Structure formats: structure tokens, C-alpha cells
Tab-separated table of C-alpha atoms in Angstrom:
chain	number	residue	atom	x	y	z
N	1	MET	CA	157.657	87.180	-2.759
N	2	THR	CA	157.216	83.427	-2.885
N	3	LYS	CA	155.509	81.166	-0.433
N	4	PRO	CA	158.212	78.988	1.578
N	5	GLU	CA	157.670	75.325	1.142
N	6	LYS	CA	157.013	74.869	4.932
N	7	LEU	CA	156.470	77.616	7.792
N	8	ILE	CA	156.983	74.986	10.594
N	9	VAL	CA	160.045	72.455	10.482
N	10	ASP	CA	160.636	70.067	13.143
N	11	GLY	CA	158.428	72.045	15.616
N	12	LYS	CA	160.383	75.449	14.861
N	13	ARG	CA	159.139	78.271	12.774
N	14	LEU	CA	161.323	79.973	10.170
N	15	ASP	CA	162.683	82.691	12.344
N	16	GLY	CA	163.540	79.885	15.062
N	17	ARG	CA	160.666	80.436	17.558
N	18	GLY	CA	158.683	77.798	19.120
N	19	LEU	CA	154.982	77.753	18.601
N	20	ASN	CA	154.161	79.513	21.669
N	21	GLU	CA	156.949	82.172	21.425
N	22	LEU	CA	156.620	85.955	21.400
N	23	ARG	CA	159.168	87.894	18.870
N	24	PRO	CA	161.691	90.195	20.679
N	25	ILE	CA	159.744	93.113	22.050
N	26	ARG	CA	160.921	96.595	23.443
N	27	PHE	CA	158.842	99.627	24.835
N	28	LYS	CA	160.112	102.863	25.927
N	29	ALA	CA	158.011	105.435	27.324
N	30	GLY	CA	158.000	108.986	27.058
N	31	VAL	CA	159.940	109.498	24.162
N	32	LEU	CA	158.057	112.688	22.429
N	33	LYS	CA	158.621	116.011	24.449
N	34	ARG	CA	155.681	117.763	22.982
N	35	ALA	CA	152.918	114.919	23.543
N	36	ASP	CA	151.340	114.605	26.691
N	37	GLY	CA	152.333	110.869	26.599
N	38	SER	CA	154.085	108.642	24.157
N	39	CYS	CA	155.507	105.348	23.663
N	40	TYR	CA	158.002	103.733	21.137
N	41	LEU	CA	157.571	100.182	20.415
N	42	GLU	CA	159.537	97.478	18.610
N	43	PHE	CA	157.530	94.487	18.061
N	44	GLY	CA	159.522	91.918	16.030
N	45	GLY	CA	160.084	93.908	12.717
N	46	ASN	CA	157.229	96.410	13.547
N	47	LYS	CA	158.340	99.872	14.713
N	48	VAL	CA	155.427	101.853	16.349
N	49	MET	CA	155.260	105.398	17.766
N	50	ALA	CA	151.931	106.146	19.753
N	51	ALA	CA	151.263	109.775	21.188
N	52	VAL	CA	148.438	110.771	23.437
N	53	TYR	CA	147.186	114.525	23.710
N	54	GLY	CA	144.463	115.424	26.301
N	55	PRO	CA	142.165	115.701	27.953
N	56	ARG	CA	141.799	118.742	25.942
N	57	GLU	CA	139.043	121.022	24.677
N	58	VAL	CA	136.808	119.452	21.773
N	59	HIS	CA	136.886	120.968	18.078
N	60	PRO	CA	134.472	121.290	16.683
N	61	ARG	CA	132.364	121.949	19.745
N	62	HIS	CA	129.232	119.962	18.637
N	63	LEU	CA	131.134	116.756	19.184
N	64	GLN	CA	131.416	117.540	22.908
N	65	ASN	CA	129.688	115.007	25.190
N	66	ALA	CA	128.522	116.749	28.603
N	67	SER	CA	128.881	113.777	30.553
N	68	ARG	CA	132.171	112.324	29.368
N	69	ALA	CA	135.434	112.609	27.309
N	70	ILE	CA	135.565	111.375	23.818
N	71	VAL	CA	138.388	109.126	22.831
N	72	ARG	CA	139.551	109.751	19.238
N	73	TYR	CA	142.208	106.936	17.825
N	74	ARG	CA	144.005	107.525	14.506
N	75	TYR	CA	145.984	104.480	13.110
N	76	ASN	CA	148.417	105.420	10.183
N	77	MET	CA	150.832	103.594	8.289
N	78	ALA	CA	153.728	105.691	7.018
N	79	ALA	CA	154.117	105.615	3.220
N	80	PHE	CA	157.599	103.827	3.897
N	81	SER	CA	156.415	101.323	6.230
N	82	VAL	CA	156.152	98.558	3.747
N	83	GLU	CA	157.987	97.476	0.817
N	84	GLU	CA	155.909	98.767	-1.898
N	85	ARG	CA	155.285	102.440	-1.254
N	86	LYS	CA	151.775	102.881	0.510
N	87	ARG	CA	149.562	105.885	-0.643
N	88	PRO	CA	149.565	108.446	2.101
N	89	GLY	CA	146.329	109.198	4.045
N	90	PRO	CA	143.533	107.180	5.345
N	91	ASP	CA	141.825	103.982	3.802
N	92	ARG	CA	139.372	101.647	4.584
N	93	ARG	CA	141.705	99.336	6.438
N	94	SER	CA	143.204	101.998	8.720
N	95	ILE	CA	139.622	103.320	9.398
N	96	GLU	CA	138.514	99.982	10.510
N	97	ILE	CA	141.774	99.444	12.767
N	98	SER	CA	141.329	102.869	14.201
N	99	LYS	CA	137.523	102.099	15.435
N	100	VAL	CA	138.344	98.756	16.916
N	101	SER	CA	141.406	99.949	18.565
N	102	ARG	CA	139.589	102.749	19.980
N	103	GLU	CA	136.926	100.515	21.251
N	104	ALA	CA	139.514	98.166	22.989
N	105	LEU	CA	140.886	100.996	24.892
N	106	GLU	CA	137.905	102.986	25.787
N	107	SER	CA	136.363	100.541	28.307
N	108	VAL	CA	139.466	101.209	30.617
N	109	ILE	CA	139.731	104.871	30.297
N	110	MET	CA	137.769	106.867	32.955
N	111	GLN	CA	136.007	109.120	30.641
N	112	GLU	CA	133.415	110.373	33.160
N	113	LEU	CA	136.135	112.361	34.741
N	114	TYR	CA	136.459	114.815	31.889
N	115	PRO	CA	133.281	115.888	30.597
N	116	ARG	CA	133.209	117.989	27.373
N	117	SER	CA	136.842	116.851	26.428
N	118	ALA	CA	138.637	114.992	24.071
N	119	ILE	CA	141.762	112.457	24.364
N	120	ASP	CA	143.498	112.019	21.104
N	121	ILE	CA	145.603	108.842	20.439
N	122	PHE	CA	147.752	108.822	17.362
N	123	VAL	CA	149.624	105.724	16.199
N	124	GLU	CA	152.164	105.690	13.426
N	125	ILE	CA	153.316	102.651	11.988
N	126	LEU	CA	156.948	103.605	11.004
N	127	GLN	CA	157.780	99.946	9.802
N	128	ALA	CA	155.220	97.124	9.296
N	129	ASP	CA	155.880	93.611	9.844
N	130	ALA	CA	152.621	91.736	10.632
N	131	GLY	CA	150.546	92.481	13.657
N	132	THR	CA	150.505	96.107	13.491
N	133	ARG	CA	146.948	96.408	14.932
N	134	VAL	CA	148.081	94.598	18.192
N	135	ALA	CA	151.370	96.435	18.426
N	136	GLY	CA	149.527	99.791	17.928
N	137	ILE	CA	147.307	98.957	20.956
N	138	ASN	CA	150.058	97.995	23.157
N	139	ALA	CA	152.190	101.167	22.344
N	140	ALA	CA	148.600	103.340	22.913
N	141	SER	CA	147.952	101.850	26.244
N	142	VAL	CA	151.557	102.737	27.555
N	143	ALA	CA	151.364	106.030	25.975
N	144	LEU	CA	147.841	106.777	27.797
N	145	ALA	CA	149.534	105.676	30.942
N	146	ASP	CA	152.664	108.121	30.401
N	147	ALA	CA	150.099	110.720	29.778
N	148	GLY	CA	148.586	110.469	33.230
N	149	ILE	CA	145.162	109.583	31.823
N	150	PRO	CA	142.948	107.993	34.637
N	151	MET	CA	142.845	104.154	33.609
N	152	ARG	CA	141.272	101.223	35.453
N	153	CYS	CA	144.175	99.081	33.887
N	154	LEU	CA	146.463	98.504	30.849
N	155	VAL	CA	145.206	96.843	27.669
N	156	SER	CA	147.448	94.118	26.279
N	157	ALA	CA	147.056	92.665	22.691
N	158	CYS	CA	148.654	89.800	20.583
N	159	ALA	CA	147.514	87.647	17.703
N	160	VAL	CA	147.482	83.874	17.378
N	161	GLY	CA	147.419	82.167	13.829
N	162	LYS	CA	147.148	78.973	12.236
N	163	VAL	CA	150.000	77.919	10.338
N	164	ASP	CA	150.644	74.464	8.515
N	165	GLY	CA	147.760	73.258	10.527
N	166	GLU	CA	149.398	74.289	13.888
N	167	LEU	CA	148.513	77.141	16.003
N	168	VAL	CA	151.175	79.929	16.625
N	169	LEU	CA	151.588	82.598	18.808
N	170	ASP	CA	152.598	86.256	17.275
N	171	LEU	CA	152.717	85.664	13.446
N	172	ASN	CA	155.479	87.130	11.703
N	173	LYS	CA	155.123	88.557	8.183
N	174	ASP	CA	155.353	85.131	6.133
N	175	GLU	CA	152.815	83.434	8.724
N	176	ASP	CA	150.750	86.376	8.159
N	177	ASN	CA	150.718	86.295	4.495
N	178	TYR	CA	150.455	82.446	4.073
N	179	GLY	CA	148.711	81.391	7.311
N	180	GLN	CA	145.130	79.771	7.475
N	181	ALA	CA	143.900	82.138	10.036
N	182	ASP	CA	144.466	84.978	12.207
N	183	LEU	CA	143.159	85.977	15.730
N	184	PRO	CA	144.027	89.183	17.399
N	185	VAL	CA	142.900	89.525	20.771
N	186	ALA	CA	143.194	92.618	23.268
N	187	MET	CA	142.636	92.188	26.991
N	188	ASN	CA	142.985	94.111	30.059
N	189	GLN	CA	144.991	92.592	33.125
N	190	PHE	CA	141.570	91.502	34.770
N	191	GLY	CA	141.104	89.083	32.106
N	192	GLU	CA	138.152	90.967	30.106
N	193	ILE	CA	138.571	90.693	26.356
N	194	THR	CA	138.205	93.954	24.764
N	195	LEU	CA	139.232	93.091	21.050
N	196	CYS	CA	138.406	89.728	19.189
N	197	GLN	CA	138.452	89.503	15.645
N	198	MET	CA	139.354	86.583	13.154
N	199	ASP	CA	140.251	86.226	9.552
N	200	GLY	CA	140.399	82.539	8.245
N	201	HIS	CA	138.931	79.374	9.548
N	202	MET	CA	139.542	77.551	12.941
N	203	THR	CA	137.493	74.666	14.369
N	204	GLU	CA	135.593	75.297	17.682
N	205	GLU	CA	138.543	73.440	19.677
N	206	GLU	CA	141.234	75.313	17.657
N	207	PHE	CA	139.464	78.602	18.381
N	208	GLY	CA	139.530	77.710	22.254
N	209	ARG	CA	143.138	76.703	22.420
N	210	ALA	CA	144.107	79.824	20.342
N	211	LEU	CA	142.165	82.207	22.718
N	212	ASP	CA	144.001	80.393	25.599
N	213	MET	CA	147.308	81.116	23.948
N	214	ALA	CA	146.653	84.886	23.085
N	215	ILE	CA	145.694	85.364	26.830
N	216	GLU	CA	148.949	84.009	28.094
N	217	GLY	CA	150.653	86.158	25.488
N	218	CYS	CA	148.945	89.054	26.540
N	219	LYS	CA	149.925	88.324	30.199
N	220	LYS	CA	153.618	88.568	28.949
N	221	LEU	CA	153.006	91.796	27.352
N	222	HIS	CA	151.317	93.294	30.432
N	223	GLN	CA	154.589	92.629	32.228
N	224	MET	CA	156.746	94.453	29.602
N	225	GLN	CA	154.124	97.328	29.491
N	226	ARG	CA	154.371	97.606	33.246
N	227	GLN	CA	158.113	97.549	33.421
N	228	ALA	CA	158.368	100.315	30.626
N	229	LEU	CA	156.552	102.599	32.884
N	230	ILE	CA	158.592	101.664	36.040
N	231	GLU	CA	161.825	102.262	34.290
N	232	LYS	CA	160.485	105.841	33.577
N	233	TYR	CA	158.804	106.581	36.805
N	234	GLY	CA	160.581	104.846	39.484
N	235	GLU	CA	161.700	101.345	40.817
N	236	MET	CA	159.580	98.508	41.409
N	237	VAL	CA	158.252	98.031	44.878
N	238	SER	CA	159.720	94.835	45.930
N	239	PRO	CA	157.237	91.783	46.950
N	240	ALA	CA	158.584	91.990	50.518
N	241	GLU	CA	157.865	95.669	50.669
N	242	GLU	CA	154.362	95.256	49.208
N	243	ALA	CA	153.693	92.267	51.704
N	244	HIS	CA	155.013	94.588	54.699
N	245	ALA	CA	153.000	97.529	53.596
N	246	ASP	CA	149.618	95.373	53.297
N	247	GLY	CA	150.612	93.727	56.760
N	248	GLY	CA	150.823	97.284	58.239
N	249	GLU	CA	147.528	98.379	56.729
N	250	ALA	CA	146.063	94.931	58.322
N	251	ASN	CA	147.481	95.738	61.812
N	252	GLU	CA	145.943	99.284	61.473
């Protein structure tokens, strides 16, 4: 693979997007019959399957927590997910991504409701095209909701990078490979950041702007996640109906 001469030409990226545009994204909840909850996600060229099992008994039992459920997250890239066949099994990168992704989701899961149990999250990257960790978190969040796991809210994630000296939202493969920085961010709908990592170099001013771009991207993703669950479980309540319901409660 050779580096393109320029990754941004006349304000447009090589895939035709503007600097602040997400790639095409499609969520589908409840795709696996044998999992308690699942989600299939296409995020640009990424294809991701997430499955959730639990709450269920912990094995081995010495891992049990008497006061709360434990959350286990396994991120794995299929051997065929990249151009050159990946060696199967966990490596340092997948172990690190599993750890930070678990921590990004743990804060919204009501673990105290299920002592001595486990909630297992499996994320399989079927096709990789930059941004697999944030794609996995987005899919896992929908799968948790599909499984009926009590959560305070959904978690959404996206990345911002620095390419040709410009900040861009949701890096594609070339931008990820040849860009100057990468900032994956996860946040909940209350604006609390649950994951923030950075590779590369940004100035303090660039970091602030990148974080604002990531937050706006996460807000858009939250709406898509919510819509995927609505499509499976029922029609969205219209704003007029919500206002009517709120007014009825106030009158009472």
C-alpha cells in the first residue's frame, strides 16, 4: 500500500466526505437467536457482530463478586477481517482494547442488581476498516440494551484524527494509517466521557476542538443506536405524545 499524495483535496477527503462527516452507518439489533442480546453494525467498511450473555453464573466461582455483577468483554478480530490473514487468538492489542472497552461500558451498567453473576460481552470484527474499537463499543452498547441489561443510558463512541494538518471526524483506513493523530472517544448521553485515548500529536487547542467534534459525532451515533432499538421494540413516541403525557402527570 502506498501513501496517497494528499488525503484532503479542496476541503474534501478521498472518500468524498467533508471534514466533519461520519461514514455510512447501519445498526441492526437482535440478530442472534441464541444470545441474550446482539447487534450487527456496519460502520463504514467495518462489519461488527456483538453478542451479550447474562446475567449468568460465574465460572470459576472464585471470580464472583458478592455485591455486584462482573462484566467481561472480549474483542476479537477474525483471521479474515484484514487484507493479510491475522493470526487467530488474543494478542496484546486485543487484550488492551477489551480492557478499555469494558471500562467504557461498565459505568452505565447497573451491576449492583446482579451480585455473584457475570455479564459477558463478545465483539467479533468480521471486517476491519479503521475505528474497530469504537465500532465495537457502539455495537456492544446496543446488544446490552437488547439483552435487557439494566443500564443508566447507552454509550456511543467515535474517533477524531489529524490528517494533513486538519481535524477530521471518523477516520477511514488511509487516514488512520497515514494521519498524524487519532483520538477515540466514548461518552454516555449525559455527556460523561467513559473512554478517551490518543495516539500521535495534537496541540492543546487542537485537542479541545477534536474533543468537541467527537462529542458531536457521539450524539449522532446515539440517535442511530436508539433508532435501531426502536425499530425492534416499537414505534417512537412522538414529541406531541410525550408532551401530552408530561402535561397529564403535571395535572395530577
